[in-house]
GROMACS .gro file of C-alpha atoms in nm:
model
  234
    1MET     CA    1  -8.884 -21.033  17.414
    2LYS     CA    2  -8.568 -20.837  17.469
    3VAL     CA    3  -8.327 -20.762  17.188
    4SER     CA    4  -7.980 -20.621  17.237
    5ILE     CA    5  -7.685 -20.550  17.010
    6GLN     CA    6  -7.339 -20.645  17.126
    7GLY     CA    7  -7.059 -20.423  17.002
    8SER     CA    8  -7.063 -20.163  16.730
    9ILE     CA    9  -7.283 -20.219  16.426
   10ALA     CA   10  -7.045 -20.005  16.220
   11ALA     CA   11  -6.746 -20.214  16.327
   12GLN     CA   12  -6.925 -20.538  16.244
   13VAL     CA   13  -7.026 -20.413  15.901
   14ASP     CA   14  -6.672 -20.290  15.846
   15GLN     CA   15  -6.532 -20.631  15.935
   16ALA     CA   16  -6.781 -20.804  15.705
   17VAL     CA   17  -6.678 -20.579  15.417
   18LEU     CA   18  -6.312 -20.664  15.472
   19GLU     CA   19  -6.385 -21.037  15.491
   20VAL     CA   20  -6.584 -21.041  15.167
   21ALA     CA   21  -6.327 -20.826  14.991
   22GLY     CA   22  -6.052 -21.059  15.110
   23ALA     CA   23  -6.242 -21.366  14.988
   24LEU     CA   24  -6.292 -21.209  14.646
   25ARG     CA   25  -5.923 -21.119  14.621
   26ARG     CA   26  -5.811 -21.468  14.724
   27GLY     CA   27  -6.042 -21.622  14.467
   28VAL     CA   28  -5.923 -21.394  14.188
   29THR     CA   29  -5.559 -21.457  14.282
   30THR     CA   30  -5.607 -21.835  14.284
   31ALA     CA   31  -5.779 -21.829  13.945
   32GLY     CA   32  -5.504 -21.608  13.805
   33LYS     CA   33  -5.230 -21.840  13.929
   34ARG     CA   34  -5.404 -22.143  13.781
   35THR     CA   35  -5.437 -21.967  13.446
   36GLN     CA   36  -5.071 -21.865  13.448
   37THR     CA   37  -4.971 -22.224  13.526
   38ARG     CA   38  -5.184 -22.362  13.242
   39LEU     CA   39  -5.034 -22.114  12.994
   40ARG     CA   40  -4.682 -22.202  13.102
   41ASP     CA   41  -4.753 -22.575  13.087
   42GLU     CA   42  -4.898 -22.536  12.738
   43ALA     CA   43  -4.586 -22.355  12.616
   44ARG     CA   44  -4.359 -22.625  12.762
   45SER     CA   45  -4.554 -22.901  12.587
   46ALA     CA   46  -4.588 -22.726  12.249
   47GLY     CA   47  -4.272 -22.870  12.097
   48PHE     CA   48  -4.051 -22.562  12.091
   49ARG     CA   49  -3.678 -22.622  12.052
   50ASP     CA   50  -3.593 -22.481  12.396
   51GLY     CA   51  -3.873 -22.681  12.558
   52GLY     CA   52  -4.091 -22.371  12.559
   53ARG     CA   53  -3.886 -22.220  12.840
   54ALA     CA   54  -3.873 -21.865  12.702
   55ILE     CA   55  -4.243 -21.838  12.615
   56ALA     CA   56  -4.347 -22.008  12.940
   57ASN     CA   57  -4.138 -21.779  13.159
   58ALA     CA   58  -4.274 -21.473  12.977
   59TRP     CA   59  -4.623 -21.530  13.123
   60ARG     CA   60  -4.669 -21.299  13.423
   61LEU     CA   61  -4.946 -21.236  13.677
   62GLN     CA   62  -5.053 -20.907  13.834
   63VAL     CA   63  -5.344 -20.876  14.080
   64TYR     CA   64  -5.528 -20.545  14.118
   65PRO     CA   65  -5.561 -20.343  14.334
   66THR     CA   66  -5.191 -20.391  14.406
   67GLU     CA   67  -5.079 -20.529  14.742
   68GLY     CA   68  -5.149 -20.291  15.030
   69LYS     CA   69  -5.408 -20.090  14.837
   70GLY     CA   70  -5.781 -20.132  14.796
   71GLU     CA   71  -5.835 -20.386  15.075
   72ARG     CA   72  -6.207 -20.305  15.058
   73SER     CA   73  -6.235 -20.354  14.684
   74TRP     CA   74  -6.515 -20.584  14.577
   75ARG     CA   75  -6.391 -20.573  14.219
   76PRO     CA   76  -6.041 -20.723  14.225
   77ALA     CA   77  -5.889 -20.836  13.896
   78ALA     CA   78  -5.610 -21.066  13.790
   79LEU     CA   79  -5.419 -20.982  13.474
   80VAL     CA   80  -5.222 -21.266  13.315
   81PHE     CA   81  -5.005 -21.125  13.038
   82SER     CA   82  -4.703 -21.217  12.829
   83LYS     CA   83  -4.383 -21.020  12.791
   84MET     CA   84  -4.358 -21.173  12.441
   85PRO     CA   85  -4.706 -21.083  12.307
   86GLU     CA   86  -4.611 -21.084  11.939
   87VAL     CA   87  -4.459 -21.431  11.965
   88VAL     CA   88  -4.759 -21.567  12.155
   89THR     CA   89  -5.001 -21.420  11.900
   90ALA     CA   90  -4.805 -21.569  11.611
   91PHE     CA   91  -4.810 -21.920  11.757
   92ASP     CA   92  -5.169 -21.887  11.880
   93GLN     CA   93  -5.308 -21.786  11.542
   94GLY     CA   94  -5.042 -21.912  11.303
   95ALA     CA   95  -4.860 -21.660  11.091
   96VAL     CA   96  -4.661 -21.608  10.774
   97ILE     CA   97  -4.354 -21.390  10.829
   98VAL     CA   98  -4.225 -21.229  10.510
   99ALA     CA   99  -3.885 -21.064  10.470
  100ALA     CA  100  -3.908 -20.689  10.424
  101ARG     CA  101  -3.796 -20.516  10.105
  102ARG     CA  102  -3.764 -20.844   9.915
  103LYS     CA  103  -3.468 -20.950  10.124
  104PHE     CA  104  -3.416 -21.266  10.328
  105LEU     CA  105  -3.495 -21.382  10.678
  106ALA     CA  106  -3.174 -21.509  10.844
  107ILE     CA  107  -3.249 -21.801  11.076
  108PRO     CA  108  -2.958 -21.950  11.274
  109THR     CA  109  -2.871 -22.311  11.191
  110PRO     CA  110  -2.832 -22.555  11.482
  111ILE     CA  111  -2.455 -22.506  11.476
  112ASN     CA  112  -2.503 -22.130  11.520
  113ALA     CA  113  -2.817 -22.128  11.736
  114PRO     CA  114  -2.782 -21.951  12.073
  115ASN     CA  115  -2.812 -22.153  12.392
  116ARG     CA  116  -2.891 -22.059  12.751
  117ARG     CA  117  -2.532 -21.954  12.820
  118SER     CA  118  -2.431 -21.762  12.511
  119ARG     CA  119  -2.550 -21.573  12.207
  120MET     CA  120  -2.512 -21.688  11.849
  121ARG     CA  121  -2.156 -21.767  11.748
  122VAL     CA  122  -2.192 -21.526  11.455
  123THR     CA  123  -2.455 -21.255  11.405
  124PRO     CA  124  -2.585 -21.144  11.063
  125GLN     CA  125  -2.388 -20.821  11.099
  126GLU     CA  126  -2.069 -21.019  11.158
  127MET     CA  127  -2.146 -21.243  10.861
  128LEU     CA  128  -2.140 -20.938  10.634
  129ARG     CA  129  -1.810 -20.826  10.779
  130LEU     CA  130  -1.653 -21.174  10.762
  131GLY     CA  131  -1.745 -21.233  10.400
  132GLY     CA  132  -2.025 -21.484  10.436
  133PHE     CA  133  -2.133 -21.643  10.111
  134VAL     CA  134  -2.453 -21.815   9.993
  135ARG     CA  135  -2.486 -22.180   9.895
  136PRO     CA  136  -2.803 -22.341   9.753
  137THR     CA  137  -2.985 -22.630   9.918
  138ARG     CA  138  -3.209 -22.901   9.776
  139ASN     CA  139  -3.505 -22.679   9.862
  140PRO     CA  140  -3.511 -22.389   9.612
  141SER     CA  141  -3.682 -22.161   9.866
  142VAL     CA  142  -3.403 -22.206  10.123
  143GLN     CA  143  -3.034 -22.115  10.097
  144PHE     CA  144  -2.738 -22.150  10.331
  145TRP     CA  145  -2.540 -21.847  10.444
  146CYS     CA  146  -2.192 -21.983  10.513
  147LEU     CA  147  -1.840 -21.915  10.635
  148ARG     CA  148  -1.525 -22.094  10.528
  149LEU     CA  149  -1.413 -22.380  10.750
  150ARG     CA  150  -1.076 -22.320  10.911
  151ILE     CA  151  -0.884 -22.608  11.068
  152GLU     CA  152  -0.617 -22.590  11.336
  153THR     CA  153  -0.415 -22.872  11.491
  154THR     CA  154  -0.304 -22.848  11.852
  155LYS     CA  155   0.037 -22.957  11.978
  156ARG     CA  156  -0.122 -23.284  12.086
  157GLY     CA  157  -0.248 -23.348  11.734
  158ARG     CA  158  -0.613 -23.273  11.804
  159LEU     CA  159  -0.826 -23.081  11.558
  160ARG     CA  160  -1.001 -22.754  11.627
  161LEU     CA  161  -1.258 -22.630  11.376
  162PHE     CA  162  -1.353 -22.269  11.318
  163ALA     CA  163  -1.623 -22.097  11.116
  164GLY     CA  164  -1.445 -21.798  10.971
  165ARG     CA  165  -1.170 -21.647  11.181
  166HIS     CA  166  -1.257 -21.695  11.545
  167SER     CA  167  -1.587 -21.885  11.592
  168GLU     CA  168  -1.500 -22.236  11.705
  169ILE     CA  169  -1.752 -22.513  11.631
  170LEU     CA  170  -1.801 -22.868  11.753
  171THR     CA  171  -1.658 -22.776  12.088
  172GLY     CA  172  -1.696 -22.988  12.398
  173HIS     CA  173  -1.525 -23.285  12.555
  174THR     CA  174  -1.780 -23.562  12.505
  175ARG     CA  175  -1.680 -23.909  12.391
  176GLY     CA  176  -1.634 -23.925  12.015
  177GLN     CA  177  -1.606 -23.547  11.976
  178GLN     CA  178  -1.265 -23.568  11.808
  179GLN     CA  179  -1.393 -23.820  11.555
  180GLN     CA  180  -1.686 -23.590  11.478
  181ARG     CA  181  -1.441 -23.311  11.402
  182LEU     CA  182  -1.238 -23.538  11.176
  183ASP     CA  183  -1.549 -23.648  10.987
  184TYR     CA  184  -1.672 -23.290  10.952
  185ALA     CA  185  -1.335 -23.167  10.824
  186ASP     CA  186  -1.322 -23.447  10.567
  187SER     CA  187  -1.665 -23.370  10.425
  188HIS     CA  188  -1.697 -22.991  10.456
  189SER     CA  189  -1.512 -22.686  10.334
  190PHE     CA  190  -1.767 -22.441  10.473
  191VAL     CA  191  -1.999 -22.404  10.773
  192PRO     CA  192  -2.367 -22.308  10.724
  193MET     CA  193  -2.443 -22.045  10.987
  194PHE     CA  194  -2.788 -21.927  10.872
  195PHE     CA  195  -3.083 -22.043  10.665
  196LEU     CA  196  -3.191 -21.770  10.423
  197MET     CA  197  -3.564 -21.771  10.343
  198ARG     CA  198  -3.807 -21.529  10.182
  199GLN     CA  199  -4.080 -21.622  10.426
  200VAL     CA  200  -4.151 -21.853  10.719
  201THR     CA  201  -4.485 -22.009  10.811
  202LEU     CA  202  -4.545 -22.055  11.182
  203ARG     CA  203  -4.799 -22.325  11.255
  204LYS     CA  204  -5.045 -22.289  11.540
  205ARG     CA  205  -4.896 -22.436  11.858
  206LEU     CA  206  -5.097 -22.260  12.130
  207ASP     CA  207  -5.468 -22.240  12.213
  208ILE     CA  208  -5.513 -21.932  12.430
  209ALA     CA  209  -5.892 -21.921  12.383
  210ALA     CA  210  -5.939 -22.262  12.547
  211ILE     CA  211  -5.739 -22.152  12.850
  212GLU     CA  212  -5.940 -21.829  12.872
  213GLN     CA  213  -6.264 -22.030  12.887
  214GLN     CA  214  -6.122 -22.250  13.161
  215ALA     CA  215  -6.015 -21.939  13.353
  216GLN     CA  216  -6.375 -21.818  13.367
  217LEU     CA  217  -6.490 -22.150  13.510
  218ASP     CA  218  -6.208 -22.145  13.763
  219LEU     CA  219  -6.295 -21.793  13.874
  220ALA     CA  220  -6.658 -21.877  13.946
  221ALA     CA  221  -6.564 -22.195  14.133
  222VAL     CA  222  -6.289 -22.055  14.354
  223ILE     CA  223  -6.482 -21.738  14.447
  224GLY     CA  224  -6.779 -21.955  14.546
  225THR     CA  225  -6.549 -22.164  14.763
  226GLU     CA  226  -6.391 -21.863  14.931
  227LEU     CA  227  -6.727 -21.698  15.007
  228SER     CA  228  -6.869 -22.020  15.149
  229ARG     CA  229  -6.590 -22.022  15.404
  230LEU     CA  230  -6.722 -21.697  15.554
  231GLY     CA  231  -7.008 -21.880  15.720
  232GLY     CA  232  -7.266 -21.910  15.447
  233ALA     CA  233  -7.209 -21.578  15.269
  234THR     CA  234  -7.311 -21.587  14.901
   0.00000   0.00000   0.00000
């Protein structure tokens, strides 16, 4: 019996190391991407006012060693992290937020809430400068922080409504918008810009632990798949 070795043993071992390291990295990356997707999907389906867009987009993925480094590493890692960790923790565990120094939490009302294109119409600092005043609500633990309603009429006889001096409300050109302004002007002399509350209870909306458990199952499955593609390596 004659035995011969074709090529360099060192080169073959080196190639095998690279192939296994590559399979491990691909598996870790795939599991990390799946976990990131699940976390983003959970945020979007949790019932947040903005559709969960902000919390979902805050989830990021980083694979280590970074690209171009550590090609031989047999211990790659995927880190899925949030750029809003305090918010995620609050909605994962539930939390009670209490105003500091016995003051109030100022929460924007829908008419003052920021949207994707702009900030709040009026900030708390501006409220102080503009002479905002407090009005009670039916709930004794909640109060309105308001500005006077100011009404202007254009040359065409259309109403424009302002909270305070310059912050226009009920803007837009949708059908029935003018009638909404008329109705609002008839029934209001002020505009509630903030809810004032001593504390706010955030209910649990996220389940990070369940997604972590699924990530571990994903990791084992995808690494097994990647290694099996190397020709029976285990």
